[in-house]
Amino acid sequence: MSWEIVIGLEVHVQLNTASKLFSGSKLSTGAEPNTQASLVDLGLPGTLPVVNRDAVRKAALFGLAIDADICRHSVFERKNYFYPDLPKGYQTTQLAEPVVGAGTVEIQLENGDKKSVRIHHAHLEEDAGKSLHEDFHGMTGIDLNRAGTPLIEIVSEPDMANAEEAVAFARKLHAIVTSIGICDGDMSQGNMRFDVNISVRKPGEPLGTRTETKNLNSFRFMEKAIALEVERQIDVLEDGGEIVQETRLYNGDTHTARSMRSKEDANDYRYFPCPDLLPVAITDADIEELKAAMPELPDSRKARFTNDYQLSEYDADLLSGSIATAAFFEAAAKSGGDAKLAANWVMGELAAKLNAEERDIASSPVSAEQLGQLIARLKDGTISSKIAKQVFEACWTGEGNPDEIIEAKGLKQMSDTGELEKIVDDIIANNAAQADDYRNSDDAKKKKKIGFFVGQAMKATQGKANPQQLNQLLREKLQ
């Protein structure tokens, strides 16, 4: 019998504020351990937290981006639990009255279907420190630089039914938070992390017992972790066992998961209002100011790409998801004068090279302007598509701009009709039998047989013949 999969996500987004949520401690990546944690971050007696206004502003901006309710009156609570890297023994967070209420995020799947995923709420909270196990020979080091870092935790409803939908939702959230500028989205640094809640059930039955797989920091790991946990739960149930509500950890290197601890319920944390913090008030004027400052959202950018550049909805969706990719594409399209060619190169050759070397587009050795120049030379017939790949590779390895490479390597396309005509005449004369066979074939076979002559001509010209000009000339001569 088939099983239904039910998935909900809790997404931790690190806000790119200048200081922490309740203190003036700076936030920067790569600082020496325990050099960016103040007495307030450690919760020492006699210290008092002060809410970071910019963190509240950025949380509300996210709420507006997903058309959510913005709570005009939100409250901070203490969530009590102990970890070595949580020195206060509690986390300051929100439960009863979070800053962002219910909203929706629309995702698009590979087959073109669209689906709305409901957001239950998004709340502000501080991050804990970080436990380091690698370099301490059986001991653990504690780095408290991250303690007090401002987060919003985005909690979805269990609206996703498979890994594809969950990853599409995660990608869409990544696109939104980076587009509105509240997070850099660097998952390798833990600036965006995903907790995946998974359960399975037979069709028509109540929700099953869920497990939570924590701290997934890549879309690929999320997809694999979901598949692994779904398979495990189904195997347990089909063998007559029961699913235990628990928190699990996934190891992307070994593609294995293990139980971390039993999963607590809210009452286990003994939430109570934080006595040191007043409620946060957000006024109508604040909301209007945020709306006026709202940057272009991914859906609006996608619509603009389809309208302004005549891209397909599929291409526009891929290019508009990342603000960095979108900016790169637009610069290349304007520089090269051909949006469709720019889209094909960004999603094709460039994306393949970036993936192979595990780079992001911001660190691409080929700039948008260089790609635009390459596209312009393709468009004006200076080089063929085959030669363009050679030029791109040379750009990638730092040999110069496309025009410089084309000139230095003598890669200009042969477009001299007289010279090309002489080469074609020689090829036909030297392959008389193939020429007669071509002339005696029907139209369908001619399309296949002409490839032999094209190949000979490209070999003779070292790939520099203009393909359209060559094909036309060959057909004329072979008739």
Coordinates of C-alpha atoms in Angstrom, one line a residue:
M1 CA 0.0 0.0 0.0
S2 CA 1.2 3.5 -0.8
W3 CA 2.4 6.0 1.8
E4 CA 1.8 9.7 2.0
I5 CA 4.7 11.9 3.0
V6 CA 4.1 15.0 5.1
I7 CA 6.9 17.6 5.4
G8 CA 7.2 20.9 7.3
L9 CA 10.2 23.1 7.6
E10 CA 11.7 25.3 10.3
V11 CA 14.2 27.7 8.7
H12 CA 16.7 29.7 10.7
V13 CA 17.8 32.9 8.9
Q14 CA 20.7 34.9 10.3
L15 CA 19.9 38.6 10.0
N16 CA 22.8 40.7 8.6
T17 CA 22.6 43.4 11.3
A18 CA 25.7 45.2 12.4
S19 CA 25.4 44.0 16.0
K20 CA 23.7 41.2 17.9
L21 CA 20.0 41.0 18.9
F22 CA 20.3 42.2 22.5
S23 CA 23.8 43.7 22.7
G24 CA 26.3 46.0 20.8
S25 CA 28.7 43.1 20.1
K26 CA 29.8 43.1 16.4
L27 CA 29.0 40.4 14.0
S28 CA 31.6 39.2 11.5
T29 CA 32.7 35.9 10.0
G30 CA 36.1 34.5 10.8
A31 CA 36.8 36.4 14.1
E32 CA 39.0 34.7 16.7
P33 CA 36.9 32.5 19.0
N34 CA 35.2 34.3 21.9
T35 CA 36.3 37.7 20.9
Q36 CA 32.8 38.9 19.9
A37 CA 30.7 38.0 23.0
S38 CA 29.8 40.6 25.6
L39 CA 28.6 40.2 29.1
V40 CA 25.0 40.7 27.9
D41 CA 25.4 37.8 25.4
L42 CA 26.5 35.5 28.2
G43 CA 23.6 36.6 30.4
L44 CA 25.8 37.5 33.4
P45 CA 24.0 38.9 36.5
G46 CA 23.4 42.6 36.4
T47 CA 23.3 42.9 32.6
L48 CA 20.2 44.0 30.7
P49 CA 19.4 43.3 27.0
V50 CA 18.2 46.0 24.6
V51 CA 16.4 45.0 21.5
N52 CA 18.1 45.6 18.1
R53 CA 15.8 47.9 16.2
D54 CA 17.2 46.8 12.8
A55 CA 16.6 43.2 13.6
V56 CA 12.9 43.9 14.2
R57 CA 12.8 46.0 11.1
K58 CA 14.2 43.1 9.0
A59 CA 11.9 40.5 10.5
A60 CA 8.9 42.7 9.6
L61 CA 10.3 43.3 6.1
F62 CA 10.3 39.5 5.6
G63 CA 6.7 39.4 6.8
L64 CA 5.6 42.0 4.2
A65 CA 7.5 40.1 1.5
I66 CA 5.3 37.0 2.1
D67 CA 2.2 39.0 2.6
A68 CA 2.0 37.9 6.2
D69 CA 0.3 39.5 9.2
I70 CA 2.7 41.8 11.1
C71 CA 2.0 41.8 14.8
R72 CA 1.8 45.3 16.1
H73 CA 2.6 44.0 19.6
S74 CA 5.2 41.2 19.9
V75 CA 6.7 39.7 23.1
F76 CA 10.0 38.0 24.0
E77 CA 10.0 34.8 26.1
R78 CA 12.7 32.7 27.7
K79 CA 13.0 29.2 26.4
N80 CA 14.7 27.2 29.1
Y81 CA 17.2 24.4 28.2
F82 CA 20.8 23.7 28.7
Y83 CA 23.6 23.2 26.2
P84 CA 27.3 23.8 26.7
D85 CA 27.2 26.6 24.1
L86 CA 24.1 28.3 25.6
P87 CA 25.8 30.0 28.7
K88 CA 22.6 31.6 30.0
G89 CA 20.7 28.3 30.3
Y90 CA 17.9 29.8 28.3
Q91 CA 17.3 31.3 24.9
T92 CA 15.5 34.6 24.4
T93 CA 12.9 33.9 21.7
Q94 CA 9.2 34.4 20.8
L95 CA 6.3 32.0 21.2
A96 CA 2.9 33.4 22.0
E97 CA 3.2 36.7 20.1
P98 CA 5.8 36.5 17.3
V99 CA 6.6 39.5 15.1
V100 CA 5.4 37.8 11.9
G101 CA 2.1 35.9 11.7
A102 CA 0.5 33.7 9.0
G103 CA 1.6 34.2 5.4
T104 CA 2.1 32.2 2.1
V105 CA 5.0 31.4 -0.2
E106 CA 4.3 30.2 -3.8
I107 CA 6.7 27.6 -5.3
Q108 CA 7.0 26.3 -8.8
L109 CA 7.9 22.7 -9.5
E110 CA 9.9 21.3 -12.4
N111 CA 6.8 20.2 -14.3
G112 CA 5.5 23.8 -14.2
D113 CA 2.9 23.2 -11.4
K114 CA 2.6 25.8 -8.7
K115 CA 1.8 25.3 -5.1
S116 CA 1.2 27.6 -2.1
V117 CA 3.0 26.7 1.1
R118 CA 1.5 28.3 4.2
I119 CA 3.7 30.0 6.8
H120 CA 2.5 29.5 10.3
H121 CA 4.7 32.3 11.7
A122 CA 8.2 33.7 11.9
H123 CA 9.7 34.8 15.2
L124 CA 12.8 36.6 16.3
E125 CA 15.3 34.8 18.5
E126 CA 19.0 34.8 19.5
D127 CA 21.4 32.1 18.3
A128 CA 23.4 29.9 20.7
G129 CA 27.2 29.6 20.5
K130 CA 29.0 26.9 18.6
S131 CA 30.6 23.6 19.9
L132 CA 33.7 22.6 18.1
H133 CA 34.8 18.9 18.2
E134 CA 37.4 18.5 15.5
D135 CA 40.6 19.9 17.0
F136 CA 40.5 19.1 20.6
H137 CA 41.4 15.4 20.8
G138 CA 38.3 14.0 22.5
M139 CA 37.3 17.3 24.1
T140 CA 35.0 20.1 22.9
G141 CA 35.8 23.7 22.4
I142 CA 33.1 26.4 22.9
D143 CA 33.1 29.5 20.7
L144 CA 30.6 32.0 21.9
N145 CA 31.0 34.5 19.1
R146 CA 27.7 33.4 17.6
A147 CA 25.8 33.6 21.0
G148 CA 23.2 36.4 20.7
T149 CA 23.3 36.6 16.9
P150 CA 19.8 37.7 15.6
L151 CA 17.8 35.0 13.8
I152 CA 14.3 34.8 12.4
E153 CA 12.9 31.3 12.6
I154 CA 10.4 30.7 9.8
V155 CA 7.9 27.9 10.6
S156 CA 5.9 26.4 7.7
E157 CA 2.7 24.4 7.9
P158 CA 3.2 20.7 6.9
D159 CA 2.1 21.4 3.3
M160 CA 4.9 19.6 1.4
A161 CA 4.5 16.1 0.1
N162 CA 8.0 15.2 -1.2
A163 CA 11.6 16.3 -1.3
E164 CA 11.2 18.3 -4.5
E165 CA 8.5 20.5 -2.9
A166 CA 10.6 21.0 0.2
V167 CA 13.7 22.0 -1.8
A168 CA 11.7 24.3 -4.0
F169 CA 10.3 26.0 -0.8
A170 CA 13.7 26.3 0.7
R171 CA 15.1 27.8 -2.5
K172 CA 12.2 30.3 -2.7
L173 CA 12.8 31.4 0.9
H174 CA 16.5 31.8 0.1
A175 CA 15.6 33.9 -2.9
I176 CA 13.3 36.1 -0.8
V177 CA 15.6 36.8 2.1
T178 CA 18.6 37.6 -0.2
S179 CA 16.5 39.7 -2.5
I180 CA 15.2 41.9 0.3
G181 CA 18.7 42.1 1.8
I182 CA 18.1 40.8 5.3
C183 CA 20.5 37.8 5.0
D184 CA 23.5 36.9 2.7
G185 CA 22.2 33.4 2.4
D186 CA 25.6 31.8 2.8
M187 CA 24.6 28.3 3.9
S188 CA 28.2 27.1 4.2
Q189 CA 28.6 29.5 7.1
G190 CA 25.3 28.4 8.7
N191 CA 23.7 31.8 7.9
M192 CA 20.6 29.9 6.6
R193 CA 19.9 26.5 8.1
F194 CA 16.9 24.1 7.7
D195 CA 15.2 21.8 10.1
V196 CA 13.0 19.3 8.3
N197 CA 10.0 17.7 10.1
I198 CA 8.9 14.5 8.4
S199 CA 6.2 12.0 9.0
V200 CA 4.4 9.3 6.9
R201 CA 0.9 7.9 6.9
K202 CA -1.5 5.8 4.9
P203 CA -3.9 7.9 2.8
G204 CA -6.8 9.2 4.8
E205 CA -5.3 8.5 8.2
P206 CA -4.3 11.1 10.8
L207 CA -0.8 12.6 10.7
G208 CA 1.9 10.2 11.8
T209 CA 4.6 10.8 14.4
R210 CA 7.2 13.2 13.1
T211 CA 10.9 13.4 13.4
E212 CA 13.0 16.5 13.0
T213 CA 16.3 16.4 11.1
K214 CA 18.3 19.5 12.2
N215 CA 20.7 21.9 10.7
L216 CA 20.8 21.0 7.1
N217 CA 22.9 23.6 5.3
S218 CA 22.5 22.7 1.6
F219 CA 19.6 22.0 -0.8
R220 CA 21.3 18.8 -1.9
F221 CA 21.7 17.5 1.7
M222 CA 18.1 18.3 2.4
E223 CA 16.9 16.3 -0.6
K224 CA 19.1 13.3 0.4
A225 CA 18.2 13.5 4.1
I226 CA 14.5 13.5 3.3
A227 CA 14.8 10.5 1.1
L228 CA 16.7 8.6 3.8
E229 CA 14.3 9.5 6.6
V230 CA 11.2 8.6 4.6
E231 CA 12.7 5.2 3.7
R232 CA 13.6 4.6 7.3
Q233 CA 10.1 5.5 8.7
I234 CA 8.4 3.3 6.1
D235 CA 10.7 0.4 6.8
V236 CA 10.0 0.7 10.6
L237 CA 6.2 0.9 10.2
E238 CA 6.0 -1.9 7.6
D239 CA 8.0 -4.1 10.1
G240 CA 5.4 -3.4 12.7
G241 CA 7.4 -0.9 14.7
E242 CA 6.6 2.6 15.9
I243 CA 8.2 6.0 15.0
V244 CA 9.6 7.8 18.0
Q245 CA 9.4 11.5 18.1
E246 CA 13.0 12.6 18.1
T247 CA 15.6 15.0 16.8
R248 CA 18.0 13.5 14.2
L249 CA 21.3 14.6 12.6
Y250 CA 22.2 13.9 9.0
N251 CA 25.9 13.5 7.8
G252 CA 26.2 14.6 4.2
D253 CA 29.7 13.0 3.8
T254 CA 28.6 9.5 4.8
H255 CA 24.9 9.8 3.8
T256 CA 23.8 8.5 7.2
A257 CA 21.6 9.9 9.9
R258 CA 21.5 9.2 13.7
S259 CA 19.2 10.0 16.6
M260 CA 20.4 13.0 18.6
R261 CA 17.8 13.2 21.4
S262 CA 14.1 12.7 22.0
K263 CA 12.1 15.6 20.7
E264 CA 10.8 17.9 23.3
D265 CA 7.3 19.6 23.3
A266 CA 6.8 23.3 24.0
N267 CA 5.8 22.7 27.7
D268 CA 9.2 21.0 28.3
Y269 CA 10.9 24.3 27.7
R270 CA 9.0 26.1 30.4
Y271 CA 8.5 29.3 28.4
F272 CA 7.7 32.4 30.3
P273 CA 7.8 36.2 29.4
C274 CA 11.3 37.6 29.6
P275 CA 11.2 40.0 32.6
D276 CA 14.1 42.1 31.1
L277 CA 12.4 43.1 27.8
L278 CA 9.4 45.3 27.1
P279 CA 7.0 44.3 24.3
V280 CA 8.0 45.5 20.8
A281 CA 5.5 47.9 19.2
I282 CA 5.3 48.2 15.4
T283 CA 3.3 51.2 14.2
D284 CA 1.4 51.7 10.9
A285 CA 4.0 54.4 10.0
D286 CA 6.7 51.7 10.5
I287 CA 4.9 49.4 8.1
E288 CA 4.4 52.1 5.4
E289 CA 8.1 53.0 5.6
L290 CA 9.0 49.3 5.1
K291 CA 6.7 48.9 2.2
A292 CA 8.2 52.0 0.5
A293 CA 11.7 50.5 0.9
M294 CA 10.8 47.0 -0.3
P295 CA 13.3 45.8 -3.0
E296 CA 12.2 43.9 -6.0
L297 CA 10.9 40.4 -5.0
P298 CA 11.7 37.2 -6.9
D299 CA 8.2 36.9 -8.3
S300 CA 8.3 40.4 -9.6
R301 CA 11.7 39.9 -11.1
K302 CA 10.6 36.7 -12.8
A303 CA 7.6 38.6 -14.4
R304 CA 9.9 41.4 -15.5
F305 CA 12.3 38.9 -17.1
T306 CA 9.5 37.2 -19.1
N307 CA 8.1 40.6 -20.2
D308 CA 11.3 42.6 -20.8
Y309 CA 13.5 39.8 -22.2
Q310 CA 10.9 37.5 -23.7
L311 CA 12.3 34.6 -21.7
S312 CA 10.2 31.4 -21.1
E313 CA 8.7 31.1 -17.7
Y314 CA 11.0 28.2 -16.9
D315 CA 14.2 30.2 -17.8
A316 CA 12.9 33.3 -16.0
D317 CA 12.2 31.3 -12.9
L318 CA 15.8 29.8 -12.8
L319 CA 17.4 33.2 -13.5
S320 CA 15.4 35.3 -11.0
G321 CA 15.7 33.1 -8.0
S322 CA 19.2 34.3 -7.0
I323 CA 19.7 38.1 -6.9
A324 CA 23.4 37.5 -7.8
T325 CA 22.5 35.3 -10.8
A326 CA 19.8 37.7 -11.9
A327 CA 22.2 40.7 -11.9
F328 CA 24.9 38.7 -13.8
F329 CA 22.3 37.7 -16.4
E330 CA 21.0 41.2 -16.9
A331 CA 24.5 42.7 -17.2
A332 CA 25.5 40.0 -19.8
A333 CA 22.3 40.4 -21.7
K334 CA 22.6 44.2 -22.0
S335 CA 26.3 44.0 -22.9
G336 CA 25.9 41.2 -25.4
G337 CA 22.6 42.5 -26.9
D338 CA 20.8 39.1 -26.8
A339 CA 18.9 38.0 -23.7
K340 CA 18.2 34.5 -24.9
L341 CA 21.8 33.8 -25.7
A342 CA 22.8 35.3 -22.3
A343 CA 20.2 33.1 -20.5
N344 CA 21.5 30.0 -22.3
W345 CA 25.1 30.7 -21.4
V346 CA 24.4 31.6 -17.8
M347 CA 22.3 28.5 -17.2
G348 CA 24.5 26.2 -19.4
E349 CA 28.2 26.7 -19.8
L350 CA 28.7 29.1 -16.9
A351 CA 26.6 27.1 -14.4
A352 CA 28.4 23.9 -15.3
K353 CA 31.8 25.4 -14.7
L354 CA 30.7 26.9 -11.4
N355 CA 29.2 23.7 -10.2
A356 CA 32.3 21.7 -11.2
E357 CA 34.5 24.0 -9.2
E358 CA 32.0 24.5 -6.4
R359 CA 32.0 28.3 -6.9
D360 CA 29.2 30.8 -6.6
I361 CA 28.5 33.2 -9.4
A362 CA 30.0 36.1 -7.4
S363 CA 33.4 34.4 -7.7
S364 CA 33.1 33.5 -11.4
P365 CA 36.4 34.1 -13.2
V366 CA 34.4 35.2 -16.2
S367 CA 32.7 38.5 -15.6
A368 CA 29.2 39.4 -16.9
E369 CA 30.8 42.0 -19.2
Q370 CA 33.2 39.3 -20.6
L371 CA 30.3 36.9 -21.2
G372 CA 28.4 39.8 -22.9
Q373 CA 31.4 40.5 -25.2
L374 CA 31.5 36.8 -26.1
I375 CA 27.8 36.8 -26.9
A376 CA 28.2 39.9 -29.1
R377 CA 30.9 38.1 -31.1
L378 CA 28.7 35.1 -31.5
K379 CA 25.8 37.3 -32.6
D380 CA 27.8 39.3 -35.2
G381 CA 29.3 36.1 -36.7
T382 CA 32.9 36.7 -35.6
I383 CA 33.0 33.3 -34.0
S384 CA 31.0 30.1 -34.2
S385 CA 29.3 28.4 -31.2
K386 CA 32.1 25.8 -31.2
I387 CA 34.8 28.4 -31.1
A388 CA 32.9 30.3 -28.5
K389 CA 33.4 27.5 -26.0
Q390 CA 37.1 27.6 -26.6
V391 CA 37.1 31.4 -26.0
F392 CA 35.0 30.9 -22.8
E393 CA 37.5 28.4 -21.5
A394 CA 40.4 30.7 -22.2
C395 CA 38.5 33.6 -20.4
W396 CA 37.9 31.2 -17.4
T397 CA 41.6 30.5 -17.1
G398 CA 42.5 34.2 -17.2
E399 CA 43.9 34.6 -20.7
G400 CA 42.1 37.9 -21.3
N401 CA 38.9 39.3 -22.7
P402 CA 37.1 37.5 -25.6
D403 CA 38.2 40.0 -28.2
E404 CA 41.8 39.7 -27.1
I405 CA 41.7 35.9 -27.1
I406 CA 40.0 35.8 -30.5
E407 CA 42.7 38.0 -32.0
A408 CA 45.6 36.4 -30.3
K409 CA 44.6 32.8 -31.2
G410 CA 43.3 33.6 -34.7
L411 CA 39.8 32.3 -34.0
K412 CA 37.8 34.6 -36.2
Q413 CA 35.2 32.7 -38.2
M414 CA 35.9 32.3 -41.9
S415 CA 33.3 34.3 -43.8
D416 CA 35.1 35.0 -47.0
T417 CA 32.8 33.5 -49.6
G418 CA 35.4 33.1 -52.3
E419 CA 37.8 31.2 -49.9
L420 CA 35.1 29.1 -48.5
E421 CA 33.7 28.3 -52.0
K422 CA 37.1 27.0 -53.1
I423 CA 37.4 24.7 -50.0
V424 CA 33.8 23.3 -50.7
D425 CA 34.6 22.7 -54.4
D426 CA 37.7 20.7 -53.4
I427 CA 35.8 18.6 -50.9
I428 CA 33.1 17.7 -53.4
A429 CA 35.6 16.9 -56.1
N430 CA 37.6 14.7 -53.7
N431 CA 34.5 12.9 -52.6
A432 CA 32.6 12.4 -55.8
A433 CA 31.0 9.1 -54.8
Q434 CA 29.5 10.6 -51.6
A435 CA 28.3 13.6 -53.7
D436 CA 26.5 11.4 -56.2
D437 CA 25.0 9.4 -53.3
Y438 CA 23.7 12.7 -51.8
R439 CA 22.2 13.8 -55.1
N440 CA 20.3 10.5 -55.6
S441 CA 18.9 10.5 -52.0
D442 CA 15.5 11.8 -50.9
D443 CA 15.2 14.9 -48.8
A444 CA 15.1 13.1 -45.5
K445 CA 18.4 11.2 -46.2
K446 CA 20.0 14.4 -47.6
K447 CA 19.7 16.0 -44.2
K448 CA 21.8 13.2 -42.7
K449 CA 24.3 12.9 -45.6
I450 CA 25.2 16.5 -45.7
G451 CA 26.8 16.1 -42.3
F452 CA 29.7 14.3 -43.9
F453 CA 30.5 17.3 -46.1
V454 CA 30.1 19.8 -43.2
G455 CA 32.5 17.7 -41.1
Q456 CA 35.1 17.7 -43.9
A457 CA 34.8 21.5 -44.4
M458 CA 35.1 22.2 -40.6
K459 CA 38.2 20.0 -40.5
A460 CA 39.7 21.8 -43.5
T461 CA 38.9 25.2 -41.9
Q462 CA 39.9 24.1 -38.3
G463 CA 36.3 24.8 -37.2
K464 CA 36.4 28.4 -38.4
A465 CA 33.8 28.2 -41.2
N466 CA 30.6 30.1 -40.6
P467 CA 28.1 27.2 -40.2
Q468 CA 25.1 28.9 -41.8
Q469 CA 27.1 30.1 -44.7
L470 CA 28.8 26.7 -45.1
N471 CA 25.5 24.8 -45.1
Q472 CA 23.9 27.0 -47.7
L473 CA 27.0 26.8 -49.9
L474 CA 27.2 23.0 -49.7
R475 CA 23.5 22.6 -50.6
E476 CA 23.9 24.9 -53.6
K477 CA 27.1 23.1 -54.8
L478 CA 25.8 19.6 -54.2
Q479 CA 22.7 20.3 -56.3

